[in-house]
Amino acid sequence: MADTIRSLFQKDIHRNINGVVQAGQVDEDSVYEELTEYVVTPEIAEALELVLAHYVQSLNTPTNKMGVWISGFFGSGKSHFLKILSYVLSRRTVHGRTTIDYFRDKDLPESLMAVLAAASQSDIVPLLFNIDSESSTSGQRGQAIVDVLLKVFNRHLGYSSTLWIAEIERQLATAGHYEGFCQAFERIKGKSWQETREFLPMNRAPFLAAAESIGMSPGDADFLLRSAQQGFDMSSKQLAAQLADYCHQQGPAFRLAFLIDEVGQYIAGDSRLMLNLQTVVEDIGTATRGQVWVIVTSQEQIDTVTNVKTEDFSKIQGRFATRINLSSINTDEVIKERLLAKQDWAQHALTSQYDQVEQSLKNVLTFGTDTPGYRVGYRSPEEFVASYPCVPYQFDLLQDIFEKVRIQGEAGKHLAHGERSLLNAFQEAVDAMGDATLGCLVPMSAFYETIESFLDSSIKNTIRRAALQRDNLTPRDVAVLKVLYLIKNIPGMPGTVDNVTTLLIDHVATVKAALAREIQESLNRLVHEQLIQQNADQTYTFLSDEEQEVNREIQHTRLELGELDQQIGAVLFLKILEGQEKYRRGNRDFAFARRFEARSYGTLNADLTVQFMTNTDSTEQRMKFLATENPGTLYGLIPPGEYSESFARALRIQRYVRNAIGATKDANRLRILQQKQLEAPSFIDQGETELRAALRGVVFYILGQTFRASGDFKIQLHEALDKLIQNTYPQLDYVTHPIDPKQASVQIHAWARNGKPASMVGFNDLALDAVIRYLERQQGMFARAGMKDLRDTFSKPPYGWADGDIAGLVAVLLGMQRVRLSYNNEPLTADDAHLAD
C-alpha cells in the first residue's frame, strides 16, 4: 500500500484546479469543472435560496427592489457564488446536462431545489463581468458606473464597446438603417463594419459614404459623426429608460441581470462613485420594475466601503434590498472537499495514526495565551483525516494573510484583484510536499511560495537574499523569516517564539521544546543580520528592505551628551518613585535633592541628596569615596542591565523620526516612520520594567559604608533614607516628646505658661540644653537670637528638628523663665493670642 501524502487523495493533487473564478472564463470545460466541484455549504445554500427566492417572487410581482449586494473577505467565495448564480439563471447546458442537473447531484434542501428549478425556467439574460476590467475610465468620471453598464449592455446588443460609436449604431438601428448601413460600409471599405468600427476616426470617408447610400444627406451624416464623437454623455435615467424600452420589446416575461464582480474594490471608498451606483440602481429599479436586476460583489460589507453621510448610506442600503455577507466559515469545508478528500484506505490509515499521536498533538499544537483567535489543533479523528496534512489554524490564518497583503498594498495588481485563491495556495503547499511520508505536516512557511511572485520587491528580495546570499543563515532561518513576514501585522498572531515554533511544526512526532530551541537560535541570527527586529514585548517582526534601512539609520543616530541619563533619571524619579521628594520620619518631612549621574531632578536646596549611579568597573570604589566626602548624600549603585539599551533605542527612534518625518514625501517611508514612532513608548515601558528589576539589586552607600536592605526597591530606599537621616542628624532624637501638629497652638500656650510638664520625665532635656547653650553663646557675643536663627540652626545637621518642635522648646523655656521674647520690640508673653504664630 502506498504511504506517501501524494497518494492519499481521491483526486490527483497535481491536477489543474481553477481556484480563481474569472467572470470572462466561460468555456465549456471550465464551466463543467466549476459546476461539478462547487461545494454548496449550508451558508452558500442559504444565500442562494435567499437571492433566488426574491428573484422568483419578482417574476409575478413588479418591484423596484432588484439590487443584491454580496460581500465577504478574501477567499469567501463571492466571485464563484456570482458565477454559479449566472449559470443558474442562464439555463446553460454543459456536456449535455443543465445547470439544475448538476445541483441535483449535491443533495441540497428541497426548498433550495424548488427555487433553483423556478429560477432556471425564467426568460433571463445574465450579463456577468468584472467591473474593473470593463472600465476604461478607472472611476475618474462621475458617471463611470453608468458608462460601464452601458458598455456591457451595448456589447450584448452587438454594438461597439466605445460608447459614442455605439450611440451612432443605436440611432441607425432606431431609424431602421443599421443593417443596410453595415452592408453598405462593407461594400465601400472592403471590410466589415464590426471589425473596423473601433477605428472610425480613421474611416471617416467610408462612414460618410455608407451613410449617404442609406439615404442620409452629407450634412446630416457629418453632423451625426461629429456630435457623437465630441459630446456623448448619458445619465442614469437615460440608461434606465433604454433598458426599460429594451425589456418592453422582449415582452413582460423577459429579465436582464447585470452581475458585477468586485464593485466594492472599484468604488474603493469614493463616496461620489458610491452614490452614483445608488442612483443607477434606483433609476433602473424605478424604470424597469424588476425586469432588470443588479447583483454585485464586494470585498467588504456594504457599510465598510463608503464614507457617505448616514442618511445617504441608508438610501444606498435601500437600493440593495437583498444583502448577503459570505463569511470564512465555509473556506475549510470547500478546501477539504475539493482538494483534501481522502481515499478509503487513507482514511483508515490516518485514523490509526491519530489514535497514536492524539495526546502529543494536543500538547504541541498550541499557541500562546496572547493568540486567542486561532484554534490550532484537531478536535477529532474525523477532523484530522479531513484536514491532513494541513492544520486547522491554517484555513483562517492564511485567509487573514491574503487580506492583509491586499489591504496593505504589499502585493501587485494580480493578488489585489483576486488572481490568487486560497484553494491554489493549499494545493501548491500540499503538492510541494512531493513524496513525503505519512506523519509529515504542512508548515506555515510553505504558504509563502504561493504569494511570493505577487509581492513587492522590497518584500521578496529580502527573503531571497537571505536564502541565497547569506552564508551564515540556515534553511531553518529562512523558514522563520518567511513565517514572520506572513504573520506581520496580523491581529492576534504576535511573533513570539512559541507561536513561530507552532507555525513551523512539520511532523506529528515533533518535539516542540527541541524545535523551540532551534527557533530561538534562528531568531537570534536574524536579529543579528537585521532582517528582523526584536520588539519591546519580546516579539519579533519581519523587516522589509526599507525598514532595514530605517533601522540601520536609527541605530547610527547619535544621542546628545547626558540625554540617556536624563531619560533614565526621569523614569526612576518621576515614574518608579512617583515624584517623591520627601521622606517622613517622626513628625517631620525631610526633603532631599534627586540626582542620577550628573543630572538633577527638582529642588537642589536640601540638606539631603539621593544620588543614583550605574555600576561600572570603577564605580564601586568611587562611590565609597564620594559617600565619605558627602555625609548628607545617599548613594545608590544600580546593577547594569538591558534598560540602558531599551531607553537608548527609544531615544534614537524619537530623534531620528523627529528629524526625518518632515523631510519625507514618499508615502511608504512615511508609513514606516509613523510605525517607528509608535514603537518608542513601548521601549520606554520595557526599559522601565528592566530598570525596576535591576533596582531590586541596588547597593546603597552612606558615609563610605555599604548598606543593603531587602524587599521591594521602595522599601529598601526608605530604610536607606532612614539610616541616612540617623547619620546626618545624630541629635535628632534629643526631642523625646515632639509636638503634636494637630494640637500645636494649645501645647505652645500651655508650655509657655507652665514650663516643662511635670508629668513627663526627661521632657526634651537634651534638646532644651542644646537651645540654652546656643542662646548663651549668642548672649556671650552680645547678639540677640531670633526665631529664624534658631530654625536655621536646629533644623539642619546635626539636629534636624521640626519647626513645631523648635517653637515648642522656646515656649517651654519661656514658661521656665529662662528666656524673654519680643515681637516688634514689644514684650511677648504666654498670654498673647498670637504667641504660637
mmCIF file of C-alpha atoms in Angstrom, residues 27-310:
data_model
loop_
_atom_site.group_PDB
_atom_site.id
_atom_site.type_symbol
_atom_site.label_atom_id
_atom_site.label_comp_id
_atom_site.label_asym_id
_atom_site.label_seq_id
_atom_site.Cartn_x
_atom_site.Cartn_y
_atom_site.Cartn_z
ATOM 1 C CA ASP A 27 -15.607 27.801 -21.935
ATOM 2 C CA GLU A 28 -17.440 24.524 -21.519
ATOM 3 C CA ASP A 29 -14.656 22.640 -19.713
ATOM 4 C CA SER A 30 -14.145 25.447 -17.196
ATOM 5 C CA VAL A 31 -17.865 25.692 -16.527
ATOM 6 C CA TYR A 32 -18.089 21.912 -16.151
ATOM 7 C CA GLU A 33 -15.290 21.943 -13.558
ATOM 8 C CA GLU A 34 -16.936 24.767 -11.625
ATOM 9 C CA LEU A 35 -20.356 23.104 -11.575
ATOM 10 C CA THR A 36 -19.108 19.655 -10.620
ATOM 11 C CA GLU A 37 -16.682 20.816 -7.925
ATOM 12 C CA TYR A 38 -18.759 23.649 -6.475
ATOM 13 C CA VAL A 39 -19.278 22.962 -2.782
ATOM 14 C CA VAL A 40 -22.677 24.117 -1.560
ATOM 15 C CA THR A 41 -22.091 24.649 2.150
ATOM 16 C CA PRO A 42 -25.031 25.410 4.440
ATOM 17 C CA GLU A 43 -24.103 29.099 4.259
ATOM 18 C CA ILE A 44 -23.971 29.036 0.449
ATOM 19 C CA ALA A 45 -27.266 27.137 0.287
ATOM 20 C CA GLU A 46 -28.940 29.729 2.497
ATOM 21 C CA ALA A 47 -27.544 32.602 0.409
ATOM 22 C CA LEU A 48 -28.585 31.009 -2.895
ATOM 23 C CA GLU A 49 -32.086 30.387 -1.641
ATOM 24 C CA LEU A 50 -32.425 33.964 -0.370
ATOM 25 C CA VAL A 51 -31.372 35.565 -3.671
ATOM 26 C CA LEU A 52 -33.330 33.202 -5.904
ATOM 27 C CA ALA A 53 -36.464 33.387 -3.764
ATOM 28 C CA HIS A 54 -36.510 37.187 -4.148
ATOM 29 C CA TYR A 55 -35.880 36.849 -7.857
ATOM 30 C CA VAL A 56 -38.619 34.241 -8.377
ATOM 31 C CA GLN A 57 -41.076 36.386 -6.420
ATOM 32 C CA SER A 58 -40.346 39.312 -8.747
ATOM 33 C CA LEU A 59 -41.371 37.217 -11.773
ATOM 34 C CA ASN A 60 -45.002 37.692 -10.815
ATOM 35 C CA THR A 61 -44.842 40.817 -8.647
ATOM 36 C CA PRO A 62 -43.310 44.018 -10.073
ATOM 37 C CA THR A 63 -40.729 45.515 -7.697
ATOM 38 C CA ASN A 64 -38.027 48.127 -7.550
ATOM 39 C CA LYS A 65 -36.064 46.064 -5.000
ATOM 40 C CA MET A 66 -33.875 44.384 -7.574
ATOM 41 C CA GLY A 67 -30.439 45.104 -6.056
ATOM 42 C CA VAL A 68 -28.326 42.361 -4.450
ATOM 43 C CA TRP A 69 -25.084 43.097 -2.568
ATOM 44 C CA ILE A 70 -22.828 40.069 -1.938
ATOM 45 C CA SER A 71 -19.922 40.821 0.393
ATOM 46 C CA GLY A 72 -17.155 38.886 2.048
ATOM 47 C CA PHE A 73 -13.425 38.883 2.645
ATOM 48 C CA PHE A 74 -10.750 37.271 0.523
ATOM 49 C CA GLY A 75 -11.446 33.599 -0.104
ATOM 50 C CA SER A 76 -15.073 33.629 0.991
ATOM 51 C CA GLY A 77 -16.266 32.605 -2.495
ATOM 52 C CA LYS A 78 -18.072 35.757 -3.635
ATOM 53 C CA SER A 79 -16.950 35.568 -7.270
ATOM 54 C CA HIS A 80 -17.687 31.857 -7.518
ATOM 55 C CA PHE A 81 -21.109 32.384 -5.981
ATOM 56 C CA LEU A 82 -21.858 35.143 -8.504
ATOM 57 C CA LYS A 83 -20.760 33.000 -11.423
ATOM 58 C CA ILE A 84 -22.767 29.975 -10.279
ATOM 59 C CA LEU A 85 -25.748 32.298 -9.950
ATOM 60 C CA SER A 86 -25.254 33.349 -13.567
ATOM 61 C CA TYR A 87 -25.206 29.672 -14.666
ATOM 62 C CA VAL A 88 -28.454 29.000 -12.800
ATOM 63 C CA LEU A 89 -30.163 31.958 -14.426
ATOM 64 C CA SER A 90 -28.798 31.318 -17.918
ATOM 65 C CA ARG A 91 -30.215 27.775 -18.269
ATOM 66 C CA ARG A 92 -26.905 26.787 -19.840
ATOM 67 C CA THR A 93 -26.315 23.198 -20.963
ATOM 68 C CA VAL A 94 -22.837 21.818 -20.213
ATOM 69 C CA HIS A 95 -21.737 18.425 -21.540
ATOM 70 C CA GLY A 96 -25.346 17.559 -22.234
ATOM 71 C CA ARG A 97 -26.654 18.460 -18.773
ATOM 72 C CA THR A 98 -28.398 21.557 -17.488
ATOM 73 C CA THR A 99 -27.185 23.541 -14.511
ATOM 74 C CA ILE A 100 -30.051 22.249 -12.390
ATOM 75 C CA ASP A 101 -28.950 18.668 -13.177
ATOM 76 C CA TYR A 102 -25.562 19.316 -11.587
ATOM 77 C CA PHE A 103 -27.233 20.710 -8.480
ATOM 78 C CA ARG A 104 -29.384 17.597 -8.159
ATOM 79 C CA ASP A 105 -26.167 15.640 -7.521
ATOM 80 C CA LYS A 106 -25.327 17.741 -4.457
ATOM 81 C CA ASP A 107 -28.018 16.569 -2.000
ATOM 82 C CA LEU A 108 -29.453 20.040 -1.366
ATOM 83 C CA PRO A 109 -32.510 21.081 0.685
ATOM 84 C CA GLU A 110 -35.816 20.717 -1.122
ATOM 85 C CA SER A 111 -36.653 24.394 -0.632
ATOM 86 C CA LEU A 112 -33.444 25.401 -2.438
ATOM 87 C CA MET A 113 -34.043 22.932 -5.263
ATOM 88 C CA ALA A 114 -37.536 24.406 -5.707
ATOM 89 C CA VAL A 115 -36.323 27.978 -6.216
ATOM 90 C CA LEU A 116 -33.433 26.718 -8.366
ATOM 91 C CA ALA A 117 -35.914 24.996 -10.662
ATOM 92 C CA ALA A 118 -38.215 28.024 -10.792
ATOM 93 C CA ALA A 119 -35.376 30.475 -11.472
ATOM 94 C CA SER A 120 -33.847 28.285 -14.190
ATOM 95 C CA GLN A 121 -37.131 28.319 -16.121
ATOM 96 C CA SER A 122 -37.335 32.094 -16.406
ATOM 97 C CA ASP A 123 -36.506 34.007 -19.580
ATOM 98 C CA ILE A 124 -33.432 35.954 -18.439
ATOM 99 C CA VAL A 125 -30.140 37.116 -19.934
ATOM 100 C CA PRO A 126 -27.394 37.334 -17.273
ATOM 101 C CA LEU A 127 -24.522 39.722 -18.088
ATOM 102 C CA LEU A 128 -21.594 38.672 -15.908
ATOM 103 C CA PHE A 129 -18.445 40.837 -15.811
ATOM 104 C CA ASN A 130 -15.668 42.228 -13.625
ATOM 105 C CA ILE A 131 -16.272 45.968 -13.441
ATOM 106 C CA ASP A 132 -12.633 46.944 -13.213
ATOM 107 C CA SER A 133 -11.650 45.069 -16.373
ATOM 108 C CA GLU A 134 -14.633 46.545 -18.233
ATOM 109 C CA SER A 135 -13.940 50.138 -17.179
ATOM 110 C CA SER A 136 -11.838 52.392 -19.355
ATOM 111 C CA THR A 137 -12.257 55.382 -17.069
ATOM 112 C CA SER A 138 -10.782 53.886 -13.876
ATOM 113 C CA GLY A 139 -13.544 55.509 -11.856
ATOM 114 C CA GLN A 140 -12.414 59.034 -12.601
ATOM 115 C CA ARG A 141 -15.655 60.380 -14.075
ATOM 116 C CA GLY A 142 -18.793 60.858 -12.047
ATOM 117 C CA GLN A 143 -20.884 58.617 -14.337
ATOM 118 C CA ALA A 144 -18.256 55.891 -14.699
ATOM 119 C CA ILE A 145 -20.617 53.173 -13.435
ATOM 120 C CA VAL A 146 -23.313 54.295 -15.860
ATOM 121 C CA ASP A 147 -20.724 54.106 -18.627
ATOM 122 C CA VAL A 148 -19.619 50.603 -17.672
ATOM 123 C CA LEU A 149 -23.181 49.265 -17.540
ATOM 124 C CA LEU A 150 -23.942 50.904 -20.873
ATOM 125 C CA LYS A 151 -20.799 49.402 -22.398
ATOM 126 C CA VAL A 152 -21.769 45.881 -21.263
ATOM 127 C CA PHE A 153 -25.359 46.375 -22.441
ATOM 128 C CA ASN A 154 -24.143 47.672 -25.837
ATOM 129 C CA ARG A 155 -21.948 44.615 -26.268
ATOM 130 C CA HIS A 156 -24.911 42.375 -25.516
ATOM 131 C CA LEU A 157 -26.802 44.123 -28.318
ATOM 132 C CA GLY A 158 -23.878 43.664 -30.681
ATOM 133 C CA TYR A 159 -22.836 47.291 -30.608
ATOM 134 C CA SER A 160 -19.358 48.766 -30.178
ATOM 135 C CA SER A 161 -17.581 48.878 -26.821
ATOM 136 C CA THR A 162 -16.810 52.544 -27.500
ATOM 137 C CA LEU A 163 -19.806 54.416 -26.146
ATOM 138 C CA TRP A 164 -20.061 57.190 -28.738
ATOM 139 C CA ILE A 165 -19.694 54.719 -31.612
ATOM 140 C CA ALA A 166 -22.371 52.507 -30.040
ATOM 141 C CA GLU A 167 -24.635 55.561 -29.828
ATOM 142 C CA ILE A 168 -24.320 56.065 -33.597
ATOM 143 C CA GLU A 169 -25.207 52.400 -34.111
ATOM 144 C CA ARG A 170 -28.212 52.753 -31.790
ATOM 145 C CA GLN A 171 -29.505 55.783 -33.700
ATOM 146 C CA LEU A 172 -29.100 53.942 -37.004
ATOM 147 C CA ALA A 173 -30.919 50.914 -35.559
ATOM 148 C CA THR A 174 -33.746 53.081 -34.199
ATOM 149 C CA ALA A 175 -34.216 54.537 -37.678
ATOM 150 C CA GLY A 176 -34.198 51.007 -39.161
ATOM 151 C CA HIS A 177 -30.993 51.601 -41.163
ATOM 152 C CA TYR A 178 -28.335 49.705 -39.180
ATOM 153 C CA GLU A 179 -28.208 46.517 -41.243
ATOM 154 C CA GLY A 180 -28.291 48.460 -44.500
ATOM 155 C CA PHE A 181 -25.511 50.728 -43.250
ATOM 156 C CA CYS A 182 -23.317 47.758 -42.294
ATOM 157 C CA GLN A 183 -23.773 46.186 -45.736
ATOM 158 C CA ALA A 184 -23.009 49.484 -47.494
ATOM 159 C CA PHE A 185 -19.913 50.088 -45.365
ATOM 160 C CA GLU A 186 -18.522 46.634 -46.177
ATOM 161 C CA ARG A 187 -19.048 47.202 -49.931
ATOM 162 C CA ILE A 188 -17.253 50.547 -49.774
ATOM 163 C CA LYS A 189 -14.457 49.630 -47.323
ATOM 164 C CA GLY A 190 -13.952 46.029 -48.287
ATOM 165 C CA LYS A 191 -14.050 45.063 -44.602
ATOM 166 C CA SER A 192 -16.965 44.573 -42.247
ATOM 167 C CA TRP A 193 -18.180 47.409 -40.068
ATOM 168 C CA GLN A 194 -17.734 45.286 -36.904
ATOM 169 C CA GLU A 195 -14.032 44.692 -37.468
ATOM 170 C CA THR A 196 -13.182 48.328 -38.300
ATOM 171 C CA ARG A 197 -15.632 50.429 -36.245
ATOM 172 C CA GLU A 198 -13.254 50.951 -33.333
ATOM 173 C CA PHE A 199 -11.036 52.874 -35.771
ATOM 174 C CA LEU A 200 -13.895 55.075 -37.019
ATOM 175 C CA PRO A 201 -11.932 58.359 -36.875
ATOM 176 C CA MET A 202 -9.575 56.872 -39.468
ATOM 177 C CA ASN A 203 -12.506 55.583 -41.580
ATOM 178 C CA ARG A 204 -14.417 58.824 -41.834
ATOM 179 C CA ALA A 205 -14.777 58.742 -45.638
ATOM 180 C CA PRO A 206 -16.268 55.227 -45.934
ATOM 181 C CA PHE A 207 -18.581 56.007 -42.977
ATOM 182 C CA LEU A 208 -19.960 59.131 -44.682
ATOM 183 C CA ALA A 209 -20.290 57.304 -47.989
ATOM 184 C CA ALA A 210 -22.154 54.416 -46.390
ATOM 185 C CA ALA A 211 -24.455 56.841 -44.554
ATOM 186 C CA GLU A 212 -25.257 58.638 -47.785
ATOM 187 C CA SER A 213 -26.002 55.306 -49.500
ATOM 188 C CA ILE A 214 -28.823 54.613 -46.998
ATOM 189 C CA GLY A 215 -30.427 57.981 -47.662
ATOM 190 C CA MET A 216 -28.719 60.419 -45.234
ATOM 191 C CA SER A 217 -27.625 63.788 -46.567
ATOM 192 C CA PRO A 218 -23.874 64.556 -46.403
ATOM 193 C CA GLY A 219 -24.572 67.290 -43.820
ATOM 194 C CA ASP A 220 -26.652 65.004 -41.589
ATOM 195 C CA ALA A 221 -24.087 62.210 -41.790
ATOM 196 C CA ASP A 222 -21.261 64.599 -40.927
ATOM 197 C CA PHE A 223 -23.260 66.099 -38.043
ATOM 198 C CA LEU A 224 -24.065 62.610 -36.698
ATOM 199 C CA LEU A 225 -20.400 61.680 -36.653
ATOM 200 C CA ARG A 226 -19.099 64.932 -35.190
ATOM 201 C CA SER A 227 -21.767 65.331 -32.494
ATOM 202 C CA ALA A 228 -21.452 61.735 -31.300
ATOM 203 C CA GLN A 229 -17.676 61.915 -31.168
ATOM 204 C CA GLN A 230 -17.451 65.248 -29.386
ATOM 205 C CA GLY A 231 -20.252 65.374 -26.889
ATOM 206 C CA PHE A 232 -21.571 61.922 -25.951
ATOM 207 C CA ASP A 233 -22.931 61.687 -22.421
ATOM 208 C CA MET A 234 -25.609 59.595 -20.746
ATOM 209 C CA SER A 235 -27.309 59.957 -17.405
ATOM 210 C CA SER A 236 -28.509 57.105 -15.226
ATOM 211 C CA LYS A 237 -32.137 57.972 -16.092
ATOM 212 C CA GLN A 238 -31.374 57.743 -19.809
ATOM 213 C CA LEU A 239 -29.692 54.356 -19.307
ATOM 214 C CA ALA A 240 -32.632 53.140 -17.239
ATOM 215 C CA ALA A 241 -35.032 54.280 -19.997
ATOM 216 C CA GLN A 242 -33.061 52.392 -22.637
ATOM 217 C CA LEU A 243 -33.075 49.243 -20.524
ATOM 218 C CA ALA A 244 -36.808 49.556 -19.862
ATOM 219 C CA ASP A 245 -37.501 50.049 -23.573
ATOM 220 C CA TYR A 246 -35.429 47.012 -24.468
ATOM 221 C CA CYS A 247 -37.192 44.819 -21.895
ATOM 222 C CA HIS A 248 -40.581 46.064 -23.101
ATOM 223 C CA GLN A 249 -39.677 44.986 -26.627
ATOM 224 C CA GLN A 250 -38.740 41.499 -25.375
ATOM 225 C CA GLY A 251 -42.017 41.018 -23.510
ATOM 226 C CA PRO A 252 -43.241 41.083 -19.888
ATOM 227 C CA ALA A 253 -41.640 37.717 -19.026
ATOM 228 C CA PHE A 254 -38.161 38.843 -20.067
ATOM 229 C CA ARG A 255 -35.493 39.647 -17.485
ATOM 230 C CA LEU A 256 -32.000 41.116 -17.723
ATOM 231 C CA ALA A 257 -29.402 40.864 -14.942
ATOM 232 C CA PHE A 258 -26.121 42.742 -14.504
ATOM 233 C CA LEU A 259 -23.864 40.524 -12.374
ATOM 234 C CA ILE A 260 -20.962 42.805 -11.427
ATOM 235 C CA ASP A 261 -17.885 41.347 -9.738
ATOM 236 C CA GLU A 262 -15.695 43.406 -7.351
ATOM 237 C CA VAL A 263 -17.745 46.607 -7.352
ATOM 238 C CA GLY A 264 -16.576 47.346 -3.807
ATOM 239 C CA GLN A 265 -12.946 47.453 -4.888
ATOM 240 C CA TYR A 266 -13.883 49.542 -7.911
ATOM 241 C CA ILE A 267 -15.561 52.310 -5.935
ATOM 242 C CA ALA A 268 -12.824 51.977 -3.264
ATOM 243 C CA GLY A 269 -14.288 54.333 -0.679
ATOM 244 C CA ASP A 270 -15.131 57.010 -3.273
ATOM 245 C CA SER A 271 -18.433 58.375 -1.960
ATOM 246 C CA ARG A 272 -19.113 60.020 -5.315
ATOM 247 C CA LEU A 273 -18.989 56.673 -7.116
ATOM 248 C CA MET A 274 -20.947 55.006 -4.327
ATOM 249 C CA LEU A 275 -23.769 57.498 -4.659
ATOM 250 C CA ASN A 276 -23.583 57.154 -8.437
ATOM 251 C CA LEU A 277 -24.087 53.415 -8.030
ATOM 252 C CA GLN A 278 -27.051 54.096 -5.765
ATOM 253 C CA THR A 279 -28.590 56.415 -8.358
ATOM 254 C CA VAL A 280 -28.096 53.928 -11.186
ATOM 255 C CA VAL A 281 -29.730 51.092 -9.263
ATOM 256 C CA GLU A 282 -32.558 53.363 -8.078
ATOM 257 C CA ASP A 283 -33.320 54.636 -11.590
ATOM 258 C CA ILE A 284 -33.167 51.154 -13.115
ATOM 259 C CA GLY A 285 -35.488 49.807 -10.431
ATOM 260 C CA THR A 286 -37.974 52.612 -10.959
ATOM 261 C CA ALA A 287 -37.941 52.314 -14.756
ATOM 262 C CA THR A 288 -37.934 48.518 -15.160
ATOM 263 C CA ARG A 289 -39.928 47.360 -12.081
ATOM 264 C CA GLY A 290 -37.919 44.191 -11.580
ATOM 265 C CA GLN A 291 -37.205 43.330 -15.215
ATOM 266 C CA VAL A 292 -33.565 44.369 -14.756
ATOM 267 C CA TRP A 293 -31.549 43.161 -11.746
ATOM 268 C CA VAL A 294 -28.221 44.474 -10.473
ATOM 269 C CA ILE A 295 -26.219 41.948 -8.452
ATOM 270 C CA VAL A 296 -22.769 42.978 -7.191
ATOM 271 C CA THR A 297 -19.914 41.584 -5.107
ATOM 272 C CA SER A 298 -17.607 43.490 -2.796
ATOM 273 C CA GLN A 299 -14.540 42.608 -0.769
ATOM 274 C CA GLU A 300 -16.097 44.044 2.378
ATOM 275 C CA GLN A 301 -19.548 44.575 3.769
ATOM 276 C CA ILE A 302 -21.553 47.441 2.316
ATOM 277 C CA ASP A 303 -21.024 49.670 5.343
ATOM 278 C CA THR A 304 -17.207 49.472 5.129
ATOM 279 C CA VAL A 305 -16.735 50.661 1.536
ATOM 280 C CA THR A 306 -18.288 54.106 1.763
ATOM 281 C CA ASN A 307 -17.669 57.352 3.600
ATOM 282 C CA VAL A 308 -21.009 58.917 2.750
ATOM 283 C CA LYS A 309 -23.324 60.527 5.269
ATOM 284 C CA THR A 310 -25.665 58.375 7.322
#
